[in-house]
XYZ file of C-alpha atoms in Angstrom:
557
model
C 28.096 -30.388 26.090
C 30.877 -27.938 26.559
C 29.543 -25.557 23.612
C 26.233 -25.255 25.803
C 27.689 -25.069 29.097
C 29.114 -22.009 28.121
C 26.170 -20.547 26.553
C 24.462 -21.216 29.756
C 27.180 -19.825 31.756
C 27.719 -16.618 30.025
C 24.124 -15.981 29.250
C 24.715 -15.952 25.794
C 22.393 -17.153 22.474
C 23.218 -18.769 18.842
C 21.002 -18.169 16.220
C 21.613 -19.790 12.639
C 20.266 -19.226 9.211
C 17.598 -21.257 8.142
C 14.230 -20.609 6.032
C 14.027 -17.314 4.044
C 11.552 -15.808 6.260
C 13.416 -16.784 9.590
C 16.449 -15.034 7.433
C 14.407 -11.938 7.208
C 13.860 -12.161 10.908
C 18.026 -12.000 11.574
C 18.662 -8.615 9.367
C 15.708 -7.331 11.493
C 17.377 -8.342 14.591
C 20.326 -6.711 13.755
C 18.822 -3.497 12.307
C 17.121 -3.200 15.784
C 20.025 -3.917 17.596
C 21.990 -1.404 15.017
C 19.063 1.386 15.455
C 20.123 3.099 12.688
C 23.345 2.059 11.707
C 23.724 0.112 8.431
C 27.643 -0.689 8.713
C 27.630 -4.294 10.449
C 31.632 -4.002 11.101
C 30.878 -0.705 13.105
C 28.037 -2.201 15.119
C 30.158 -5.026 15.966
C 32.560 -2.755 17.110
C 30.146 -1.242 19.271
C 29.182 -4.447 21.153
C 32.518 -5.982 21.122
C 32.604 -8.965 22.410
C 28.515 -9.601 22.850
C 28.272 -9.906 19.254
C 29.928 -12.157 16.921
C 28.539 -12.037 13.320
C 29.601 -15.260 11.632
C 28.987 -16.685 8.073
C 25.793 -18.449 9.001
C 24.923 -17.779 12.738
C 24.954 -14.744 15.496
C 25.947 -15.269 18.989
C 24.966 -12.786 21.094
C 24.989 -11.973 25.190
C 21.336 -10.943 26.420
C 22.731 -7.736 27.564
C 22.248 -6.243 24.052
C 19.174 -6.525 24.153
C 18.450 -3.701 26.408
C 15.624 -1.174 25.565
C 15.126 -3.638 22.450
C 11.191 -2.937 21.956
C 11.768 0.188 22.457
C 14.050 0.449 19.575
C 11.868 -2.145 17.330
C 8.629 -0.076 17.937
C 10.536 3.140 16.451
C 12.153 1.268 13.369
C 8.824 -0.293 12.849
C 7.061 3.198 12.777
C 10.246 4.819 10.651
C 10.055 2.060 8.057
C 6.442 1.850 7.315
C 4.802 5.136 8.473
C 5.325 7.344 5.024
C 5.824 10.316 6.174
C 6.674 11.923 2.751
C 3.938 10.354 1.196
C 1.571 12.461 3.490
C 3.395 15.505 2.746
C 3.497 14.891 -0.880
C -0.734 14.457 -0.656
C -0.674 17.733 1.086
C 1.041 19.422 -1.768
C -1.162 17.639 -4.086
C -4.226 18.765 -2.821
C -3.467 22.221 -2.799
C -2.200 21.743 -6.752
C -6.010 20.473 -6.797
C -7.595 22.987 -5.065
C -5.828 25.746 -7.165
C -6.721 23.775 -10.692
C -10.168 23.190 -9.766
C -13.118 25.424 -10.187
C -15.383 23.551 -8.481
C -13.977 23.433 -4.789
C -16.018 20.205 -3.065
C -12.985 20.093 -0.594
C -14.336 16.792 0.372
C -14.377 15.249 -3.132
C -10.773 16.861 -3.675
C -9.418 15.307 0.315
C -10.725 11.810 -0.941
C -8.816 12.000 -4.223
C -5.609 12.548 -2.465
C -6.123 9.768 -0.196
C -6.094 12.239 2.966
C -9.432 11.104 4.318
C -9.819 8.660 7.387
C -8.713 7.784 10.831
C -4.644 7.431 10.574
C -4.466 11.039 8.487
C -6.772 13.053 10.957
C -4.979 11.282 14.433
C -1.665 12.311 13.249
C -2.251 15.888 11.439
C -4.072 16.773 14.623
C -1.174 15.997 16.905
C 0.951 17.636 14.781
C -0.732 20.321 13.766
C -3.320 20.450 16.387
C -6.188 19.848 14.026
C -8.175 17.203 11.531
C -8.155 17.978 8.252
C -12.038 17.028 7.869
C -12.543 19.581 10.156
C -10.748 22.335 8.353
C -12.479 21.418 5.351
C -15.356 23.306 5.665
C -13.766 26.569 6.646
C -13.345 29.490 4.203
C -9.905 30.105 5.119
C -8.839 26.324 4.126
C -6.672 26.640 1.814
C -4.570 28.830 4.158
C -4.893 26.189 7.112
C -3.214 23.646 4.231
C -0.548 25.970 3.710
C 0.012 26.104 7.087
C -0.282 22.536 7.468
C 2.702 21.890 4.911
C 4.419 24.688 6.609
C 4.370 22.482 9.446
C 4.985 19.067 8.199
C 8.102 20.425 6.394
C 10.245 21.449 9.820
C 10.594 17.651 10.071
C 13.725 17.303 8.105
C 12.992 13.486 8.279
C 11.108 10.048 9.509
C 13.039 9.808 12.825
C 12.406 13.730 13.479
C 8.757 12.632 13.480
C 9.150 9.634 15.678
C 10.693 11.313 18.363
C 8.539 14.627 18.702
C 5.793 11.753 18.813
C 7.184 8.683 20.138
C 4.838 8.944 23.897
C 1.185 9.743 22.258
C -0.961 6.538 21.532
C -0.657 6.949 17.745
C 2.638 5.384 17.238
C 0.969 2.512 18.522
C -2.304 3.042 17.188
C -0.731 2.985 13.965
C 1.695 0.072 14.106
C -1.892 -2.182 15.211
C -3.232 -1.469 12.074
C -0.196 -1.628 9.962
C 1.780 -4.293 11.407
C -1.205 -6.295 14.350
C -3.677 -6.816 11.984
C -1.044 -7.602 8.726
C 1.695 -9.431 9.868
C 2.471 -10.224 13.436
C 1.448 -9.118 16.767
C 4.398 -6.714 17.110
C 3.360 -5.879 21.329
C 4.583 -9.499 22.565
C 8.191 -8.508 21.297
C 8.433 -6.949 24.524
C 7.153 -10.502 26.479
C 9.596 -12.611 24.363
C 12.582 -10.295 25.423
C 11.761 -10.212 28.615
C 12.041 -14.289 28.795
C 15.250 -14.298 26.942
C 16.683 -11.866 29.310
C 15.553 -13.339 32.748
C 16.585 -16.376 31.617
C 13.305 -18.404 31.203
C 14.759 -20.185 28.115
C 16.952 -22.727 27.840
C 18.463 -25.953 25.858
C 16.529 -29.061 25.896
C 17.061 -32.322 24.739
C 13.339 -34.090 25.060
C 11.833 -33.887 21.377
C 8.144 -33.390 22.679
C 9.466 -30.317 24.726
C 11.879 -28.693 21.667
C 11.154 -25.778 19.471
C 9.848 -26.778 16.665
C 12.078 -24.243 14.613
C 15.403 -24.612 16.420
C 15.598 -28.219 18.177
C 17.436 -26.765 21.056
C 15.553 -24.517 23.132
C 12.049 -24.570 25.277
C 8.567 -24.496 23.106
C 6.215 -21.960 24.777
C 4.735 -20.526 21.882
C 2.006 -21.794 18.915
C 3.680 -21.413 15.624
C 0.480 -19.075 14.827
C -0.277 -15.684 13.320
C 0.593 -14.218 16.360
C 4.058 -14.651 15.478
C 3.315 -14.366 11.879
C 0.551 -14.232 9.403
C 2.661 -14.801 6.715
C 3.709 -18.037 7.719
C 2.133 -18.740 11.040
C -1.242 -20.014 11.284
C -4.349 -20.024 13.386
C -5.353 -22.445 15.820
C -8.778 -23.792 14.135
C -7.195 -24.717 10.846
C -3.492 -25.673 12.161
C -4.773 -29.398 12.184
C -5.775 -29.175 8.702
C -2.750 -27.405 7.776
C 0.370 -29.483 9.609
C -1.407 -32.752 9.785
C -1.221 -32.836 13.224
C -2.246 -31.023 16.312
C -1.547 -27.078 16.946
C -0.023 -27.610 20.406
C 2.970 -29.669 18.718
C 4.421 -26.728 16.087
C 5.193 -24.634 18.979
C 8.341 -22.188 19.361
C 10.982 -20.699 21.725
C 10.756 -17.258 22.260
C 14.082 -16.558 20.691
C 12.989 -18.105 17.729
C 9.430 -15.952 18.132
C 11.575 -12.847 18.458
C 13.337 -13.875 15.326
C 10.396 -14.359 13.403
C 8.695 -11.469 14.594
C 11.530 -8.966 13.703
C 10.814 -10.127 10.073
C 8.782 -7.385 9.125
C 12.081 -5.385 9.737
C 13.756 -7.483 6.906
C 11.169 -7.117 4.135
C 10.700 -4.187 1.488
C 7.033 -3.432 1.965
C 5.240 -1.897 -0.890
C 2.003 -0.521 -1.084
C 0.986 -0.987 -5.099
C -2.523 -0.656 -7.081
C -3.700 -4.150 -8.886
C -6.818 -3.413 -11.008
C -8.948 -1.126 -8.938
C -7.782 -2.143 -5.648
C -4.426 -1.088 -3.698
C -2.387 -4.340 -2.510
C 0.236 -4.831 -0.259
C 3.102 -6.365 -1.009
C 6.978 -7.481 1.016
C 10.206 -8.522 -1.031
C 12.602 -10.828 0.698
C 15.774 -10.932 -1.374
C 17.235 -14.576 0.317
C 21.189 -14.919 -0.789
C 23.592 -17.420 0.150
C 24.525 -18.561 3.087
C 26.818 -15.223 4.373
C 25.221 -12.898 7.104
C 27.204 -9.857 5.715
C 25.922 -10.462 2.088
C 22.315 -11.117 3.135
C 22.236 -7.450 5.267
C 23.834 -6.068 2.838
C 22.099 -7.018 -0.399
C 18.331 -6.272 1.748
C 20.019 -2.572 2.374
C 20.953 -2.565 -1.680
C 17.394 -3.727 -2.472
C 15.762 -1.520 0.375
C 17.485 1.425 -0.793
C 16.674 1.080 -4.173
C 12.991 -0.089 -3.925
C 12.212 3.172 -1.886
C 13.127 5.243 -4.820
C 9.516 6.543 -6.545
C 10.659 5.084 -9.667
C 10.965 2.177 -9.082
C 8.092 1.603 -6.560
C 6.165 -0.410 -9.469
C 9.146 -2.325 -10.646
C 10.632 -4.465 -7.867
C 12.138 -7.642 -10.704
C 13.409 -4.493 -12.517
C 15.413 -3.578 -9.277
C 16.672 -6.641 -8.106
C 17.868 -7.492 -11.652
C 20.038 -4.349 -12.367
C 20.266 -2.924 -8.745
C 21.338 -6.417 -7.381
C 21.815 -8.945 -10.004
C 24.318 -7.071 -12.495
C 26.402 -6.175 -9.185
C 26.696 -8.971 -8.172
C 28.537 -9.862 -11.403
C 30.668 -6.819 -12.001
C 31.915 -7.478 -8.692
C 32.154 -11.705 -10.141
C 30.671 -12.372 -6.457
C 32.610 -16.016 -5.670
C 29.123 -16.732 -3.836
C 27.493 -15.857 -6.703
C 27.021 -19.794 -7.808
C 25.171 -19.729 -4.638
C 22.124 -18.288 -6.469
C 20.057 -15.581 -5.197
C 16.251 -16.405 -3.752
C 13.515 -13.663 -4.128
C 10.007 -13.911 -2.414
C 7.324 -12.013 -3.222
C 4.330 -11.840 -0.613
C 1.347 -10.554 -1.936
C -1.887 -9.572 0.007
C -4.488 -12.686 -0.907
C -7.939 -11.233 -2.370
C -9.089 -13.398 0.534
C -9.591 -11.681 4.114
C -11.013 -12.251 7.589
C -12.353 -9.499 9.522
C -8.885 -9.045 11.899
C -6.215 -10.403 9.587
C -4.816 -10.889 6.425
C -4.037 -13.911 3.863
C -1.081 -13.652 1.431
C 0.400 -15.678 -1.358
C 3.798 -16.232 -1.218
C 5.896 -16.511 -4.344
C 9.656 -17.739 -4.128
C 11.761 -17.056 -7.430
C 15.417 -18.772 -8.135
C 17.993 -16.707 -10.074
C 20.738 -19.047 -11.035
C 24.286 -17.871 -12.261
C 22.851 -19.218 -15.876
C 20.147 -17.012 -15.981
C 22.060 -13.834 -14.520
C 24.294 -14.248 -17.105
C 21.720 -14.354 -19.627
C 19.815 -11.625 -18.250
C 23.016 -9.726 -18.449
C 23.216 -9.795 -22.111
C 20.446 -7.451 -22.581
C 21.242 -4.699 -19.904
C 18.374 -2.911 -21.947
C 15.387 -5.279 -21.293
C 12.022 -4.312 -24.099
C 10.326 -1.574 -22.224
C 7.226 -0.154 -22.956
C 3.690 -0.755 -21.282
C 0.115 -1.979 -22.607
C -3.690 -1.071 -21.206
C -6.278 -3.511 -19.757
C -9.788 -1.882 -19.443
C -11.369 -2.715 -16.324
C -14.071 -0.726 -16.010
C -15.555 2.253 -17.838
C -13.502 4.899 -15.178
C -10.399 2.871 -14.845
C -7.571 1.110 -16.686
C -4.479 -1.044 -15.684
C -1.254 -0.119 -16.828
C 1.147 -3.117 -17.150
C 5.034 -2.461 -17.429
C 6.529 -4.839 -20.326
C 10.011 -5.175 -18.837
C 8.665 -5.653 -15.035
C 6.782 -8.572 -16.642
C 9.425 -9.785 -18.646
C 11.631 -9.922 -15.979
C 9.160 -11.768 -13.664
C 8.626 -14.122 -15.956
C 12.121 -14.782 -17.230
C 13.569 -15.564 -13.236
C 10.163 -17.291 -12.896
C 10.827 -19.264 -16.146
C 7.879 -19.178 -17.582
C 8.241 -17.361 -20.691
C 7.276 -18.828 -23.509
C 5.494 -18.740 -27.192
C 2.061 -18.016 -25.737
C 3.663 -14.833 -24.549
C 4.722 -13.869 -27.587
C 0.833 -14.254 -28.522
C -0.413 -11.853 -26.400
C 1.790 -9.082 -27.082
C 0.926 -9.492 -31.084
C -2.756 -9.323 -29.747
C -2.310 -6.495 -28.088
C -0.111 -4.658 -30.531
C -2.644 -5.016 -33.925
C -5.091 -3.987 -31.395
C -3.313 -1.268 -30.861
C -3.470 -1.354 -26.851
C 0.268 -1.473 -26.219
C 2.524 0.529 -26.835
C 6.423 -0.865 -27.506
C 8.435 -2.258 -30.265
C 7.214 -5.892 -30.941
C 10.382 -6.551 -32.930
C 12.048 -6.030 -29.401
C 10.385 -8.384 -27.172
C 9.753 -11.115 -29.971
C 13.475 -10.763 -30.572
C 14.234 -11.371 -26.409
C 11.638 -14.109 -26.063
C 12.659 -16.041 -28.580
C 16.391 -15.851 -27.667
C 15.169 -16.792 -23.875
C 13.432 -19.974 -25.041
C 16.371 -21.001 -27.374
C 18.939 -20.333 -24.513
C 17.174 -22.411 -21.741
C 16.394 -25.618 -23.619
C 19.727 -25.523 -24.889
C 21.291 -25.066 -21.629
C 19.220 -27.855 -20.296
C 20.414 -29.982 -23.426
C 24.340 -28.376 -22.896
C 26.593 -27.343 -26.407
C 25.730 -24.639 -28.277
C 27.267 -21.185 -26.635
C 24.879 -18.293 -26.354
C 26.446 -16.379 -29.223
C 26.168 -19.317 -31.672
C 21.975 -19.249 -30.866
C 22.105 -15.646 -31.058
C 23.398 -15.714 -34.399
C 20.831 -18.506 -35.473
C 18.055 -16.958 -34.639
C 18.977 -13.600 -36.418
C 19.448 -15.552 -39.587
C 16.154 -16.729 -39.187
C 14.330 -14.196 -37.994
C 15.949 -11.765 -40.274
C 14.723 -13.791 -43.440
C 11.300 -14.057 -41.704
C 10.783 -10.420 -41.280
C 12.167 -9.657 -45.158
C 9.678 -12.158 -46.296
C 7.317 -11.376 -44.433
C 7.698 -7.451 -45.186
C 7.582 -8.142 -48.982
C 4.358 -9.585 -48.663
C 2.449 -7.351 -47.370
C 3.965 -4.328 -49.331
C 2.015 -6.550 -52.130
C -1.227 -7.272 -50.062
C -1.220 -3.603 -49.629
C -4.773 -3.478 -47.849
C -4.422 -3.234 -43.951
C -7.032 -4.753 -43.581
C -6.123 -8.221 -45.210
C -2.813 -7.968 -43.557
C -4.546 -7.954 -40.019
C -6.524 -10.553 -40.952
C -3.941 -12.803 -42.446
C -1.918 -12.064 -39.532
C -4.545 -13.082 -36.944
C -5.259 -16.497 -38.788
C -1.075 -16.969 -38.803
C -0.761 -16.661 -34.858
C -3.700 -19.040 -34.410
C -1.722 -21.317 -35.985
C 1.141 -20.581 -34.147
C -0.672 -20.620 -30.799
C -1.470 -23.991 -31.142
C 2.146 -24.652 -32.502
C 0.318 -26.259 -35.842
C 2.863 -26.590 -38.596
C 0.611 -28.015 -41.312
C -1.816 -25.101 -41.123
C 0.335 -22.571 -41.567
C 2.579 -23.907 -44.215
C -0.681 -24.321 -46.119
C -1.508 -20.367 -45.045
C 1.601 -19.629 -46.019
C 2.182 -21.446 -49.351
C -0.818 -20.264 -50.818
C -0.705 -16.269 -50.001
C 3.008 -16.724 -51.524
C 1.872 -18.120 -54.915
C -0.910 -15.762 -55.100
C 1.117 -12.694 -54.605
C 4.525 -14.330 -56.617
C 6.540 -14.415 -53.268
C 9.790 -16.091 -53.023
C 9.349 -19.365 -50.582
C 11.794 -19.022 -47.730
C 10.411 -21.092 -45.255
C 12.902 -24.454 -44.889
C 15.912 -23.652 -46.208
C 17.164 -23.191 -42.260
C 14.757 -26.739 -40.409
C 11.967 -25.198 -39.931
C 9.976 -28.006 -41.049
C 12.235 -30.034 -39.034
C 13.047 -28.117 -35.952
C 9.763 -26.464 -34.253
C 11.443 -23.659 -31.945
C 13.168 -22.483 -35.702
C 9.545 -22.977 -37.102
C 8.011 -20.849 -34.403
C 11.233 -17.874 -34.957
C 10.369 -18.428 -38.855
C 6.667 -17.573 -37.926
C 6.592 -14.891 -35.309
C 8.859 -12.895 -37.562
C 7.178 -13.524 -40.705
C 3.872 -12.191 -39.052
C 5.925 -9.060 -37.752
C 7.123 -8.317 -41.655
C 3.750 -8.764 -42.858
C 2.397 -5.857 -39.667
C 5.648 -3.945 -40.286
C 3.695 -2.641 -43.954
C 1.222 -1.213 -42.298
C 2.665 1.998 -41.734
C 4.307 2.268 -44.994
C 0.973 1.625 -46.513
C -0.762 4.305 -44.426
C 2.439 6.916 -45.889
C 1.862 5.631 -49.575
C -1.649 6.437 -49.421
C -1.152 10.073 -47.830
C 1.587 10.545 -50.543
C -1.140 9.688 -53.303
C -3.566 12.478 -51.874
């Protein structure tokens, strides 16, 4: 009773960690709050005492949150308007113009994504006109030069936002970008103004609590209002929850949390097949307010860099993960959480859907993942259509699939598939070598014993006398096209995990071609994960000839 008598007294609010998302909500909070500043000792500093920053909870005096929308509807615009990006299209259609005999302006604005609404309102305030407009003109391609000549006196995002903060666009643009994708960003402004005059306050009837924090007023449906992500809309709330909308209601403290969310995910923009997907990365670690800001910043820093745009596992593994154990993190056992929201296929006319994804990276599999610092890399091609193909990044997937832990023999499959049909290009030995280590290391750790050196070593012995006898066989078979074959029939069998078939496969090609038998002699017959290292590298000797079949043959000529 005391603890709340003084919150009353001093006007002052507590807000705790809790699910990821209301997480993501708190380092959003504070980078408003911050505006700008990414040191959390120096912005407690600044507020003094109306700020305390403890492991798991803020307490804060409502006085900080003067000219808060204000300062959330300019970090919104300065994290997701990409103001480079439209500089960067700029350049690239003048690279087009200039390499293009045929100048359809039109055709050549549409390939650089510089068509439509958002580019024309905002090159015409700052540069007075639409590009579609230009287009036609004979002096165009000195109106783009001028254009980039303009754009490029903006030394950065915030230089933007404040030559434009008072026209309609900033909020134009944040009603597309953030109203009709994640929350309605506007009612910020209504939920501060009921923290600050005092409209909210502890309650201790359950029918009248939030449903999020137990402690203050509801006023608010739990809907996509406050979040599309999570929230959800009246009509299907009763399908949803069980129960009636009117009962998952919030506080408005807990509605400014959630809303401030979008401040505390990555948000990528990325092309899936032929369409262009959005996507938000919550990186969700322990229970320290310190570490959480400061891993998002990490993560946010690095995500934003153009190489790595397509490969967020690939960051949080070596920009996060391998930190965190130089530095042997004590919180480390903790394990780190990593969502990944992705834009559902599925949309209604004012919002979107999105499937949420939540992977677990344990101190096991960091460590494991930290033996190979240089993960296979390489990348294969799906055709989708005759005009356009998918590129897919072999470590990115790896990765995924690894924290996800769903790796397995099947996998292993595929990228033989791929590889005799010659659609991917990356060493096979690599990634059969790290799959096959990554299935022997997490049933053993499940089962306890054997250290991760001792597998290692097991499998190379295996695999090793595999691949020789594998190798030695085809250099007899000599014909590619038996070998591919043969090879084919071999991972059928293995697909399906079926011993019988190909030890009879395999004891038969042998005694035709006077190959030594070296499957056994280390359980294979006994043991099916050695079977399955036996067989995968067996099948990659017998592909390995190909090549040195191809140069024997050129040699002969």
């Amino acid at each position: 009773m005391k603890k709340i008598n003084k919150i009353l007294e001093k006007s002052r609010y507590q807000i705790y960690l809790r699910d990821w998302y209301y997480n993501s909500g708190i380092i959003g909070f504070l980078r408003v709050i911050a505006d700008g500043e990414d040191n959390l000792d120096y912005i407690q500093k600044k507020y003094k005492n109306k700020l305390i920053i403890d492991e798991n909870y803020l307490e804060f005096d409502k006085n900080i949150l003067k000219d808060f929308f204000e300062k959330f509807r300019k970090n919104l615009f300065v994290d997701y308007f990409k103001f480079d990006e439209y500089k960067d299209r700029v350049q690239r259609l003048l690279n087009k113009i200039d390499n293009n005999d045929n100048k359809n302006y039109k055709d050549l604005i549409k390939e650089t994504n510089l068509s439509g609404k958002v580019v024309n309102n905002f090159f015409k305030i700052i540069y007075g006109k639409e590009i579609d407009k230009i287009a036609n003109k004979k002096n165009f391609i000195n109106e783009l030069k001028n254009l980039l000549k303009k754009l490029s006196k903006f030394n950065n995002i915030n230089d933007v936002y404040n030559k434009i903060k008072n026209k309609k666009f900033i909020d134009y643009f944040l009603d597309l970008e953030i109203g009709k994708n994640v929350c309605s960003w506007k009612k910020v402004d209504e939920y501060v103004k009921e923290i600050t005059n005092k409209k909210i306050i502890p309650i201790f009837s359950k029918n009248k609590t939030c449903f999020i924090c137990n402690f203050y007023q509801k006023r608010y449906e739990f809907n996509n209002s406050i979040t599309q992500i999570l929230g959800f809309n009246k009509d299907n709330s009763n399908w949803v929850w069980g129960f009636y909308s009117q009962k998952i209601m919030i506080c408005p403290l807990c509605a400014l949390i959630y809303s401030c969310a979008p401040l505390g995910l990555c948000h990528l923009t990325r092309r899936i097949y032929d369409d262009s997907k959005s996507f938000f990365y919550s990186l969700n670690y322990n229970l320290n307010i310190k570490n959480l800001f400061n891993n998002f910043l990490l993560f946010k820093n690095s995500i934003n860099k153009i190489e790595n745009q397509k490969k967020p596992f690939h960051v949080l593994v070596f920009e996060i993960v391998f930190k965190l154990i130089k530095e042997k993190s004590e919180k480390f056992i903790d394990n780190i959480n990593f969502i990944e929201i992705e834009e559902n296929a599925f949309k209604g006319q004012s919002t979107k859907n999105y499937n949420v994804y939540n992977f677990n990276i344990t101190r096991e599999l960091a460590e494991f993942l930290n033996q190979f610092k240089k993960i296979p890399t390489g990348f294969y091609v799906i055709d989708n259509s005759k005009n356009k193909r998918t590129y897919f990044d072999i470590s990115e997937e790896l990765l995924k699939k690894s924290i996800n832990m769903t790796l397995n023999y099947s996998d292993i499959n595929n990228y033989f598939y791929l590889y005799i049909k010659e659609k991917g290009k990356y060493y096979i030995n690599n990634i059969l070598n790290y799959i096959l280590l990554f299935i022997n290391y997490v049933k053993n750790f499940k089962k306890g014993g054997k250290s991760m050196d001792e597998i290692k070593e097991e499998i190379e012995k295996i695999t090793k006398k595999g691949f020789v006898n594998g190798k030695e066989l085809g250099i007899k078979i000599g014909q590619e096209n038996k070998i591919k074959s043969l090879t084919y029939q071999l991972l059928n069998d293995l697909k399906i995990s079926n011993k019988n078939s190909f030890l009879d496969k395999y004891l038969r090609i042998s005694m035709a071609y006077g190959t030594e038998i070296k499957l056994g002699s280390n359980n294979e017959l006994i043991d099916l994960d050695n079977f399955m290292s036996f067989g995968y590298a067996f099948v990659n000797g017998l592909l390995s000839t190909i090549n040195l079949n191809k140069e024997e043959e050129v040699k002969k000529r």
